[in-house]
């Protein structure tokens, strides 16, 4: 009889492409992954992994068994969802991922409400940027992820996923308090055509959005600094090193920074997303409801 946890370990190696990646995804040590795979090899009587440079690769037998493991685990997830739905109780564990400002802005109220209202539910959270969050949901490493797109740059929903709108979050221009435009009631992006910008890192969806948005206004942006965390971006602005676009949700308010609305509204749309086969789970629906309740007073 094949052991389900060992199949889960093999599936994780196949999805992540390495033992260390599987260990991170399963929240265990690499030695624990290796031990489970060694036991699985003894159970099937075939080698499942082979050395590949400094890493490993799945053998033909490993690839074959990994395909079966993915189907078996999918069926197990569907069975768990059906049983939980029939029982109608909010119990068990939900793994929730969110990008940092959503985690800071939504998690405290949502998780406190879930703990009070559903004491048999455990919600385990982690911070992930939107694209890795979507991948984690698709791989089965997370049950739910909070993701975003922008009003002028939408993100497609991958097949097999569903999503629910949580809120629309307005963004402002952040600039040093001594800046000539800091006292304005509203500004146009064209007002900053000659400014140096602080941006999200290259390759991230929000960086691509910023480049697209500024260029659509006829601005070829001069990016002076890249920073993924809003605290860092705003610290650079406070030091007089540039300006940036800063959404309001979960936004820190450091000294030395002024926030001025953009005259033509700049908004990001924030969603919860999950695998379609998990939508029947009362626990998933309860988490989405709690996130919506936490988001309601924050919509801007």
PDB file of C-alpha atoms in Angstrom:
ATOM      1  CA  UNK A   1       0.000   0.000   0.000  1.00  0.00           C
ATOM      2  CA  UNK A   2       1.462   3.346  -1.036  1.00  0.00           C
ATOM      3  CA  UNK A   3       1.731   5.890   1.753  1.00  0.00           C
ATOM      4  CA  UNK A   4      -0.198   9.108   1.068  1.00  0.00           C
ATOM      5  CA  UNK A   5       2.297  11.401   2.807  1.00  0.00           C
ATOM      6  CA  UNK A   6       5.161   9.932   0.779  1.00  0.00           C
ATOM      7  CA  UNK A   7       3.179  10.490  -2.409  1.00  0.00           C
ATOM      8  CA  UNK A   8       2.599  14.063  -1.263  1.00  0.00           C
ATOM      9  CA  UNK A   9       6.364  14.459  -0.834  1.00  0.00           C
ATOM     10  CA  UNK A  10       7.070  13.089  -4.328  1.00  0.00           C
ATOM     11  CA  UNK A  11       4.427  15.404  -5.772  1.00  0.00           C
ATOM     12  CA  UNK A  12       6.080  18.373  -4.051  1.00  0.00           C
ATOM     13  CA  UNK A  13       9.483  17.473  -5.530  1.00  0.00           C
ATOM     14  CA  UNK A  14       7.916  17.217  -8.992  1.00  0.00           C
ATOM     15  CA  UNK A  15       6.147  20.584  -8.634  1.00  0.00           C
ATOM     16  CA  UNK A  16       9.051  22.507  -7.086  1.00  0.00           C
ATOM     17  CA  UNK A  17      11.814  20.828  -9.062  1.00  0.00           C
ATOM     18  CA  UNK A  18      14.115  20.202  -6.102  1.00  0.00           C
ATOM     19  CA  UNK A  19      14.285  18.604  -2.663  1.00  0.00           C
ATOM     20  CA  UNK A  20      14.897  21.982  -1.006  1.00  0.00           C
ATOM     21  CA  UNK A  21      11.940  23.529  -2.827  1.00  0.00           C
ATOM     22  CA  UNK A  22       9.733  20.642  -1.758  1.00  0.00           C
ATOM     23  CA  UNK A  23      10.907  21.056   1.842  1.00  0.00           C
ATOM     24  CA  UNK A  24      10.019  24.754   1.781  1.00  0.00           C
ATOM     25  CA  UNK A  25       6.611  24.031   0.277  1.00  0.00           C
ATOM     26  CA  UNK A  26       5.839  21.319   2.824  1.00  0.00           C
ATOM     27  CA  UNK A  27       7.352  23.286   5.746  1.00  0.00           C
ATOM     28  CA  UNK A  28       9.689  20.436   6.681  1.00  0.00           C
ATOM     29  CA  UNK A  29      13.452  19.872   6.553  1.00  0.00           C
ATOM     30  CA  UNK A  30      15.276  18.609   3.469  1.00  0.00           C
ATOM     31  CA  UNK A  31      16.346  15.523   5.434  1.00  0.00           C
ATOM     32  CA  UNK A  32      12.685  14.748   6.154  1.00  0.00           C
ATOM     33  CA  UNK A  33      11.933  14.936   2.424  1.00  0.00           C
ATOM     34  CA  UNK A  34      14.880  12.663   1.624  1.00  0.00           C
ATOM     35  CA  UNK A  35      13.781  10.138   4.235  1.00  0.00           C
ATOM     36  CA  UNK A  36      10.234  10.015   2.881  1.00  0.00           C
ATOM     37  CA  UNK A  37      11.491   9.513  -0.666  1.00  0.00           C
ATOM     38  CA  UNK A  38      13.881   6.747   0.411  1.00  0.00           C
ATOM     39  CA  UNK A  39      10.987   4.939   2.076  1.00  0.00           C
ATOM     40  CA  UNK A  40       8.839   5.396  -1.018  1.00  0.00           C
ATOM     41  CA  UNK A  41      11.585   3.948  -3.211  1.00  0.00           C
ATOM     42  CA  UNK A  42      11.706   0.879  -0.979  1.00  0.00           C
ATOM     43  CA  UNK A  43       7.909   0.542  -1.179  1.00  0.00           C
ATOM     44  CA  UNK A  44       7.835   0.578  -4.987  1.00  0.00           C
ATOM     45  CA  UNK A  45      11.149  -1.210  -5.452  1.00  0.00           C
ATOM     46  CA  UNK A  46      12.452   1.294  -7.991  1.00  0.00           C
ATOM     47  CA  UNK A  47      14.695   4.348  -7.999  1.00  0.00           C
ATOM     48  CA  UNK A  48      12.628   7.508  -8.173  1.00  0.00           C
ATOM     49  CA  UNK A  49      15.362  10.161  -8.020  1.00  0.00           C
ATOM     50  CA  UNK A  50      18.714  10.465  -9.782  1.00  0.00           C
ATOM     51  CA  UNK A  51      21.519  12.968  -9.316  1.00  0.00           C
ATOM     52  CA  UNK A  52      21.534  15.832 -11.792  1.00  0.00           C
ATOM     53  CA  UNK A  53      24.576  18.058 -11.263  1.00  0.00           C
ATOM     54  CA  UNK A  54      24.198  19.495  -7.785  1.00  0.00           C
ATOM     55  CA  UNK A  55      20.500  18.691  -7.719  1.00  0.00           C
ATOM     56  CA  UNK A  56      18.230  15.777  -8.523  1.00  0.00           C
ATOM     57  CA  UNK A  57      15.817  14.786 -11.243  1.00  0.00           C
ATOM     58  CA  UNK A  58      12.958  12.322 -11.324  1.00  0.00           C
ATOM     59  CA  UNK A  59      13.648   9.049 -13.092  1.00  0.00           C
ATOM     60  CA  UNK A  60      11.122   7.652 -15.562  1.00  0.00           C
ATOM     61  CA  UNK A  61       9.606   5.660 -12.702  1.00  0.00           C
ATOM     62  CA  UNK A  62       9.577   8.807 -10.556  1.00  0.00           C
ATOM     63  CA  UNK A  63       7.819  10.813 -13.258  1.00  0.00           C
ATOM     64  CA  UNK A  64       5.223   8.089 -13.744  1.00  0.00           C
ATOM     65  CA  UNK A  65       4.508   7.798 -10.036  1.00  0.00           C
ATOM     66  CA  UNK A  66       4.436  11.611  -9.646  1.00  0.00           C
ATOM     67  CA  UNK A  67       1.695  11.820 -12.285  1.00  0.00           C
ATOM     68  CA  UNK A  68      -0.359   9.289 -10.349  1.00  0.00           C
ATOM     69  CA  UNK A  69       0.406  11.099  -7.092  1.00  0.00           C
ATOM     70  CA  UNK A  70      -0.932  14.400  -8.469  1.00  0.00           C
ATOM     71  CA  UNK A  71      -4.201  12.739  -9.489  1.00  0.00           C
ATOM     72  CA  UNK A  72      -4.515  10.891  -6.168  1.00  0.00           C
ATOM     73  CA  UNK A  73      -3.903  14.055  -4.139  1.00  0.00           C
ATOM     74  CA  UNK A  74      -6.412  15.979  -6.258  1.00  0.00           C
ATOM     75  CA  UNK A  75      -9.014  13.305  -5.531  1.00  0.00           C
ATOM     76  CA  UNK A  76      -8.168  13.440  -1.826  1.00  0.00           C
ATOM     77  CA  UNK A  77      -8.635  17.230  -1.826  1.00  0.00           C
ATOM     78  CA  UNK A  78     -11.988  16.863  -3.577  1.00  0.00           C
ATOM     79  CA  UNK A  79     -13.054  14.216  -1.071  1.00  0.00           C
ATOM     80  CA  UNK A  80     -12.045  16.437   1.842  1.00  0.00           C
ATOM     81  CA  UNK A  81     -13.959  19.358   0.320  1.00  0.00           C
ATOM     82  CA  UNK A  82     -17.080  17.209  -0.194  1.00  0.00           C
ATOM     83  CA  UNK A  83     -16.969  15.802   3.348  1.00  0.00           C
ATOM     84  CA  UNK A  84     -16.425  19.242   4.842  1.00  0.00           C
ATOM     85  CA  UNK A  85     -19.246  20.662   2.723  1.00  0.00           C
ATOM     86  CA  UNK A  86     -21.629  17.881   3.756  1.00  0.00           C
ATOM     87  CA  UNK A  87     -20.746  18.372   7.394  1.00  0.00           C
ATOM     88  CA  UNK A  88     -21.216  22.122   6.974  1.00  0.00           C
ATOM     89  CA  UNK A  89     -18.771  22.986   9.740  1.00  0.00           C
ATOM     90  CA  UNK A  90     -15.911  25.457   9.575  1.00  0.00           C
ATOM     91  CA  UNK A  91     -13.062  23.271  10.813  1.00  0.00           C
ATOM     92  CA  UNK A  92      -9.551  22.163   9.897  1.00  0.00           C
ATOM     93  CA  UNK A  93      -6.789  24.287   8.411  1.00  0.00           C
ATOM     94  CA  UNK A  94      -6.693  26.950   5.711  1.00  0.00           C
ATOM     95  CA  UNK A  95      -3.364  28.199   4.327  1.00  0.00           C
ATOM     96  CA  UNK A  96      -3.669  31.856   3.364  1.00  0.00           C
ATOM     97  CA  UNK A  97      -1.107  33.932   1.444  1.00  0.00           C
ATOM     98  CA  UNK A  98      -1.133  37.683   0.814  1.00  0.00           C
ATOM     99  CA  UNK A  99       1.187  40.401  -0.414  1.00  0.00           C
ATOM    100  CA  UNK A 100       2.579  42.504   2.462  1.00  0.00           C
ATOM    101  CA  UNK A 101       0.243  45.527   2.447  1.00  0.00           C
ATOM    102  CA  UNK A 102      -2.823  43.273   2.173  1.00  0.00           C
ATOM    103  CA  UNK A 103      -1.510  41.141   5.028  1.00  0.00           C
ATOM    104  CA  UNK A 104      -0.933  44.246   7.147  1.00  0.00           C
ATOM    105  CA  UNK A 105      -4.263  45.845   6.213  1.00  0.00           C
ATOM    106  CA  UNK A 106      -6.597  42.820   6.286  1.00  0.00           C
ATOM    107  CA  UNK A 107      -5.157  40.006   8.381  1.00  0.00           C
ATOM    108  CA  UNK A 108      -5.517  41.445  11.907  1.00  0.00           C
ATOM    109  CA  UNK A 109      -9.295  42.035  11.772  1.00  0.00           C
ATOM    110  CA  UNK A 110     -10.081  39.034   9.550  1.00  0.00           C
ATOM    111  CA  UNK A 111      -8.073  36.524  11.596  1.00  0.00           C
ATOM    112  CA  UNK A 112      -9.372  37.854  14.913  1.00  0.00           C
ATOM    113  CA  UNK A 113     -12.960  37.494  13.660  1.00  0.00           C
ATOM    114  CA  UNK A 114     -12.292  33.941  12.447  1.00  0.00           C
ATOM    115  CA  UNK A 115     -10.732  32.941  15.769  1.00  0.00           C
ATOM    116  CA  UNK A 116     -13.728  34.288  17.668  1.00  0.00           C
ATOM    117  CA  UNK A 117     -16.370  32.911  15.328  1.00  0.00           C
ATOM    118  CA  UNK A 118     -14.814  29.592  14.313  1.00  0.00           C
ATOM    119  CA  UNK A 119     -12.575  28.272  17.114  1.00  0.00           C
ATOM    120  CA  UNK A 120     -12.129  24.907  15.377  1.00  0.00           C
ATOM    121  CA  UNK A 121     -10.552  26.570  12.315  1.00  0.00           C
ATOM    122  CA  UNK A 122      -6.809  27.157  12.090  1.00  0.00           C
ATOM    123  CA  UNK A 123      -5.637  29.750   9.569  1.00  0.00           C
ATOM    124  CA  UNK A 124      -1.934  29.627   8.719  1.00  0.00           C
ATOM    125  CA  UNK A 125      -0.665  32.731   6.939  1.00  0.00           C
ATOM    126  CA  UNK A 126       2.364  33.761   4.923  1.00  0.00           C
ATOM    127  CA  UNK A 127       3.414  36.781   2.879  1.00  0.00           C
ATOM    128  CA  UNK A 128       3.749  36.232  -0.868  1.00  0.00           C
ATOM    129  CA  UNK A 129       3.643  38.679  -3.749  1.00  0.00           C
ATOM    130  CA  UNK A 130       0.622  38.205  -6.055  1.00  0.00           C
ATOM    131  CA  UNK A 131       2.256  36.107  -8.784  1.00  0.00           C
ATOM    132  CA  UNK A 132       3.967  33.667  -6.372  1.00  0.00           C
ATOM    133  CA  UNK A 133       0.687  33.585  -4.425  1.00  0.00           C
ATOM    134  CA  UNK A 134      -1.235  32.458  -7.507  1.00  0.00           C
ATOM    135  CA  UNK A 135       1.404  29.809  -8.207  1.00  0.00           C
ATOM    136  CA  UNK A 136       1.174  28.581  -4.605  1.00  0.00           C
ATOM    137  CA  UNK A 137      -2.593  28.152  -4.948  1.00  0.00           C
ATOM    138  CA  UNK A 138      -2.248  26.365  -8.276  1.00  0.00           C
ATOM    139  CA  UNK A 139       0.414  24.029  -6.828  1.00  0.00           C
ATOM    140  CA  UNK A 140      -1.675  23.319  -3.743  1.00  0.00           C
ATOM    141  CA  UNK A 141       0.825  24.958  -1.364  1.00  0.00           C
ATOM    142  CA  UNK A 142      -1.813  27.524  -0.353  1.00  0.00           C
ATOM    143  CA  UNK A 143      -5.601  27.276  -0.170  1.00  0.00           C
ATOM    144  CA  UNK A 144      -6.218  30.982  -0.718  1.00  0.00           C
ATOM    145  CA  UNK A 145      -4.154  33.942  -1.900  1.00  0.00           C
ATOM    146  CA  UNK A 146      -4.873  37.656  -1.883  1.00  0.00           C
ATOM    147  CA  UNK A 147      -3.833  39.105  -5.245  1.00  0.00           C
ATOM    148  CA  UNK A 148      -4.252  42.330  -7.199  1.00  0.00           C
ATOM    149  CA  UNK A 149      -4.441  44.027 -10.533  1.00  0.00           C
ATOM    150  CA  UNK A 150      -4.793  47.679 -11.546  1.00  0.00           C
ATOM    151  CA  UNK A 151      -7.694  49.568 -13.085  1.00  0.00           C
ATOM    152  CA  UNK A 152      -5.697  50.130 -16.290  1.00  0.00           C
ATOM    153  CA  UNK A 153      -3.764  46.835 -16.311  1.00  0.00           C
ATOM    154  CA  UNK A 154      -5.828  43.751 -15.518  1.00  0.00           C
ATOM    155  CA  UNK A 155      -4.455  40.332 -14.648  1.00  0.00           C
ATOM    156  CA  UNK A 156      -6.075  37.192 -16.121  1.00  0.00           C
ATOM    157  CA  UNK A 157      -7.463  34.467 -13.873  1.00  0.00           C
ATOM    158  CA  UNK A 158      -5.660  31.170 -14.601  1.00  0.00           C
ATOM    159  CA  UNK A 159      -7.815  28.199 -15.464  1.00  0.00           C
ATOM    160  CA  UNK A 160      -9.035  26.185 -12.500  1.00  0.00           C
ATOM    161  CA  UNK A 161      -9.086  29.182 -10.143  1.00  0.00           C
ATOM    162  CA  UNK A 162     -11.937  31.302  -8.853  1.00  0.00           C
ATOM    163  CA  UNK A 163     -11.757  34.676  -7.190  1.00  0.00           C
ATOM    164  CA  UNK A 164     -13.829  37.127  -5.160  1.00  0.00           C
ATOM    165  CA  UNK A 165     -13.443  40.900  -5.163  1.00  0.00           C
ATOM    166  CA  UNK A 166     -12.442  42.302  -1.769  1.00  0.00           C
ATOM    167  CA  UNK A 167     -11.949  46.036  -2.335  1.00  0.00           C
ATOM    168  CA  UNK A 168     -10.732  48.773  -4.642  1.00  0.00           C
ATOM    169  CA  UNK A 169      -7.712  50.528  -3.152  1.00  0.00           C
ATOM    170  CA  UNK A 170      -6.813  54.051  -4.263  1.00  0.00           C
ATOM    171  CA  UNK A 171      -3.181  55.107  -4.653  1.00  0.00           C
ATOM    172  CA  UNK A 172      -1.539  58.487  -4.155  1.00  0.00           C
ATOM    173  CA  UNK A 173       1.751  60.073  -5.117  1.00  0.00           C
ATOM    174  CA  UNK A 174       4.155  60.099  -2.169  1.00  0.00           C
ATOM    175  CA  UNK A 175       6.600  62.980  -2.148  1.00  0.00           C
ATOM    176  CA  UNK A 176       8.825  64.747   0.373  1.00  0.00           C
ATOM    177  CA  UNK A 177       6.987  67.250   2.585  1.00  0.00           C
ATOM    178  CA  UNK A 178       9.220  70.010   1.262  1.00  0.00           C
ATOM    179  CA  UNK A 179       8.306  69.314  -2.362  1.00  0.00           C
ATOM    180  CA  UNK A 180       6.607  72.246  -4.185  1.00  0.00           C
ATOM    181  CA  UNK A 181       3.540  70.076  -4.940  1.00  0.00           C
ATOM    182  CA  UNK A 182       3.167  68.635  -1.434  1.00  0.00           C
ATOM    183  CA  UNK A 183       0.352  71.023  -0.510  1.00  0.00           C
ATOM    184  CA  UNK A 184      -1.806  70.374  -3.578  1.00  0.00           C
ATOM    185  CA  UNK A 185      -5.295  68.879  -3.249  1.00  0.00           C
ATOM    186  CA  UNK A 186      -4.609  66.724  -6.327  1.00  0.00           C
ATOM    187  CA  UNK A 187      -1.885  66.262  -8.938  1.00  0.00           C
ATOM    188  CA  UNK A 188      -1.479  64.858 -12.425  1.00  0.00           C
ATOM    189  CA  UNK A 189       1.184  62.287 -13.163  1.00  0.00           C
ATOM    190  CA  UNK A 190       2.503  64.639 -15.837  1.00  0.00           C
ATOM    191  CA  UNK A 191       3.500  67.005 -13.009  1.00  0.00           C
ATOM    192  CA  UNK A 192       6.297  64.545 -12.186  1.00  0.00           C
ATOM    193  CA  UNK A 193       7.694  64.039 -15.674  1.00  0.00           C
ATOM    194  CA  UNK A 194      11.118  65.297 -14.616  1.00  0.00           C
ATOM    195  CA  UNK A 195      11.204  63.603 -11.210  1.00  0.00           C
ATOM    196  CA  UNK A 196      13.258  60.612 -10.162  1.00  0.00           C
ATOM    197  CA  UNK A 197      11.019  57.681  -9.211  1.00  0.00           C
ATOM    198  CA  UNK A 198      11.191  54.947  -6.589  1.00  0.00           C
ATOM    199  CA  UNK A 199       9.749  51.733  -8.045  1.00  0.00           C
ATOM    200  CA  UNK A 200       8.953  48.174  -7.192  1.00  0.00           C
ATOM    201  CA  UNK A 201      11.660  45.726  -8.408  1.00  0.00           C
ATOM    202  CA  UNK A 202      11.955  45.022 -12.105  1.00  0.00           C
ATOM    203  CA  UNK A 203       9.958  41.984 -13.210  1.00  0.00           C
ATOM    204  CA  UNK A 204       7.198  42.481 -10.645  1.00  0.00           C
ATOM    205  CA  UNK A 205       3.662  43.123 -11.872  1.00  0.00           C
ATOM    206  CA  UNK A 206       3.473  46.497 -10.068  1.00  0.00           C
ATOM    207  CA  UNK A 207       6.741  47.695 -11.638  1.00  0.00           C
ATOM    208  CA  UNK A 208       5.412  46.767 -15.076  1.00  0.00           C
ATOM    209  CA  UNK A 209       2.196  48.620 -14.233  1.00  0.00           C
ATOM    210  CA  UNK A 210       4.110  51.759 -13.182  1.00  0.00           C
ATOM    211  CA  UNK A 211       6.139  51.783 -16.401  1.00  0.00           C
ATOM    212  CA  UNK A 212       2.996  51.230 -18.486  1.00  0.00           C
ATOM    213  CA  UNK A 213       1.049  53.946 -16.655  1.00  0.00           C
ATOM    214  CA  UNK A 214       3.736  56.630 -16.811  1.00  0.00           C
ATOM    215  CA  UNK A 215       4.561  55.934 -20.446  1.00  0.00           C
ATOM    216  CA  UNK A 216       0.862  56.093 -21.363  1.00  0.00           C
ATOM    217  CA  UNK A 217       0.980  59.679 -20.035  1.00  0.00           C
ATOM    218  CA  UNK A 218       3.965  60.484 -22.236  1.00  0.00           C
ATOM    219  CA  UNK A 219       6.475  60.175 -19.389  1.00  0.00           C
ATOM    220  CA  UNK A 220       9.673  58.201 -19.801  1.00  0.00           C
ATOM    221  CA  UNK A 221      10.348  57.504 -16.115  1.00  0.00           C
ATOM    222  CA  UNK A 222      13.753  57.882 -14.528  1.00  0.00           C
ATOM    223  CA  UNK A 223      13.928  55.120 -11.920  1.00  0.00           C
ATOM    224  CA  UNK A 224      16.483  55.999  -9.298  1.00  0.00           C
ATOM    225  CA  UNK A 225      15.759  53.301  -6.742  1.00  0.00           C
ATOM    226  CA  UNK A 226      14.059  49.893  -6.590  1.00  0.00           C
ATOM    227  CA  UNK A 227      12.467  48.576  -3.388  1.00  0.00           C
ATOM    228  CA  UNK A 228       9.874  45.883  -2.854  1.00  0.00           C
ATOM    229  CA  UNK A 229       8.674  46.993   0.581  1.00  0.00           C
ATOM    230  CA  UNK A 230       6.618  50.172   0.939  1.00  0.00           C
ATOM    231  CA  UNK A 231       8.414  51.130   4.152  1.00  0.00           C
ATOM    232  CA  UNK A 232      11.674  51.279   2.205  1.00  0.00           C
ATOM    233  CA  UNK A 233      10.132  53.180  -0.698  1.00  0.00           C
ATOM    234  CA  UNK A 234       8.717  55.820   1.642  1.00  0.00           C
ATOM    235  CA  UNK A 235      11.971  56.120   3.594  1.00  0.00           C
ATOM    236  CA  UNK A 236      13.715  56.961   0.319  1.00  0.00           C
ATOM    237  CA  UNK A 237      11.012  59.523  -0.473  1.00  0.00           C
ATOM    238  CA  UNK A 238      11.341  61.068   2.997  1.00  0.00           C
ATOM    239  CA  UNK A 239      15.064  61.468   2.362  1.00  0.00           C
ATOM    240  CA  UNK A 240      14.301  63.503  -0.761  1.00  0.00           C
ATOM    241  CA  UNK A 241      15.520  60.816  -3.160  1.00  0.00           C
ATOM    242  CA  UNK A 242      12.441  60.594  -5.366  1.00  0.00           C
ATOM    243  CA  UNK A 243       8.676  60.159  -5.539  1.00  0.00           C
ATOM    244  CA  UNK A 244       6.553  57.008  -5.760  1.00  0.00           C
ATOM    245  CA  UNK A 245       3.026  55.712  -6.158  1.00  0.00           C
ATOM    246  CA  UNK A 246       1.701  54.358  -2.863  1.00  0.00           C
ATOM    247  CA  UNK A 247      -1.650  52.567  -2.396  1.00  0.00           C
ATOM    248  CA  UNK A 248      -3.541  53.302   0.824  1.00  0.00           C
ATOM    249  CA  UNK A 249      -4.180  49.785   2.148  1.00  0.00           C
ATOM    250  CA  UNK A 250      -1.723  48.915   4.896  1.00  0.00           C
ATOM    251  CA  UNK A 251       0.319  52.032   4.137  1.00  0.00           C
ATOM    252  CA  UNK A 252       2.845  53.245   6.719  1.00  0.00           C
ATOM    253  CA  UNK A 253       2.859  57.003   7.326  1.00  0.00           C
ATOM    254  CA  UNK A 254       6.449  58.037   8.071  1.00  0.00           C
ATOM    255  CA  UNK A 255       7.495  61.567   8.975  1.00  0.00           C
ATOM    256  CA  UNK A 256       8.724  63.658   6.087  1.00  0.00           C
ATOM    257  CA  UNK A 257       6.319  62.232   3.470  1.00  0.00           C
ATOM    258  CA  UNK A 258       3.224  63.880   1.983  1.00  0.00           C
ATOM    259  CA  UNK A 259       0.525  61.947   0.104  1.00  0.00           C
ATOM    260  CA  UNK A 260      -1.344  63.702  -2.698  1.00  0.00           C
ATOM    261  CA  UNK A 261      -4.219  62.084  -4.646  1.00  0.00           C
ATOM    262  CA  UNK A 262      -3.915  61.659  -8.385  1.00  0.00           C
ATOM    263  CA  UNK A 263      -6.563  63.707 -10.183  1.00  0.00           C
ATOM    264  CA  UNK A 264      -7.391  60.817 -12.526  1.00  0.00           C
ATOM    265  CA  UNK A 265      -7.976  58.092  -9.954  1.00  0.00           C
ATOM    266  CA  UNK A 266      -5.353  55.357  -9.734  1.00  0.00           C
ATOM    267  CA  UNK A 267      -6.786  52.212  -8.180  1.00  0.00           C
ATOM    268  CA  UNK A 268      -5.743  48.625  -7.655  1.00  0.00           C
ATOM    269  CA  UNK A 269      -8.366  45.877  -7.395  1.00  0.00           C
ATOM    270  CA  UNK A 270      -7.758  43.349  -4.639  1.00  0.00           C
ATOM    271  CA  UNK A 271      -9.125  39.808  -4.772  1.00  0.00           C
ATOM    272  CA  UNK A 272      -9.084  36.528  -2.919  1.00  0.00           C
ATOM    273  CA  UNK A 273      -8.395  33.561  -5.205  1.00  0.00           C
ATOM    274  CA  UNK A 274      -8.646  29.799  -4.654  1.00  0.00           C
ATOM    275  CA  UNK A 275      -8.847  26.528  -6.587  1.00  0.00           C
ATOM    276  CA  UNK A 276     -12.295  25.871  -7.976  1.00  0.00           C
ATOM    277  CA  UNK A 277     -12.439  22.448  -6.319  1.00  0.00           C
ATOM    278  CA  UNK A 278     -11.919  24.086  -2.899  1.00  0.00           C
ATOM    279  CA  UNK A 279     -14.831  26.488  -3.236  1.00  0.00           C
ATOM    280  CA  UNK A 280     -17.232  24.018  -1.624  1.00  0.00           C
ATOM    281  CA  UNK A 281     -15.304  24.023   1.652  1.00  0.00           C
ATOM    282  CA  UNK A 282     -17.118  25.953   4.399  1.00  0.00           C
ATOM    283  CA  UNK A 283     -13.723  26.901   5.830  1.00  0.00           C
ATOM    284  CA  UNK A 284     -12.654  28.561   2.564  1.00  0.00           C
ATOM    285  CA  UNK A 285     -15.975  30.395   2.306  1.00  0.00           C
ATOM    286  CA  UNK A 286     -15.647  31.542   5.927  1.00  0.00           C
ATOM    287  CA  UNK A 287     -12.168  32.971   5.299  1.00  0.00           C
ATOM    288  CA  UNK A 288     -13.367  34.816   2.189  1.00  0.00           C
ATOM    289  CA  UNK A 289     -16.314  36.252   4.149  1.00  0.00           C
ATOM    290  CA  UNK A 290     -13.990  37.416   6.940  1.00  0.00           C
ATOM    291  CA  UNK A 291     -11.645  39.064   4.444  1.00  0.00           C
ATOM    292  CA  UNK A 292     -14.565  40.852   2.814  1.00  0.00           C
ATOM    293  CA  UNK A 293     -15.799  42.113   6.180  1.00  0.00           C
ATOM    294  CA  UNK A 294     -12.309  43.356   7.052  1.00  0.00           C
ATOM    295  CA  UNK A 295     -12.021  45.069   3.653  1.00  0.00           C
ATOM    296  CA  UNK A 296     -15.418  46.788   3.694  1.00  0.00           C
ATOM    297  CA  UNK A 297     -14.466  49.838   5.822  1.00  0.00           C
ATOM    298  CA  UNK A 298     -11.147  50.226   3.958  1.00  0.00           C
ATOM    299  CA  UNK A 299     -12.461  50.627   0.409  1.00  0.00           C
ATOM    300  CA  UNK A 300     -11.349  53.959  -1.055  1.00  0.00           C
TER     301      UNK A 300
END
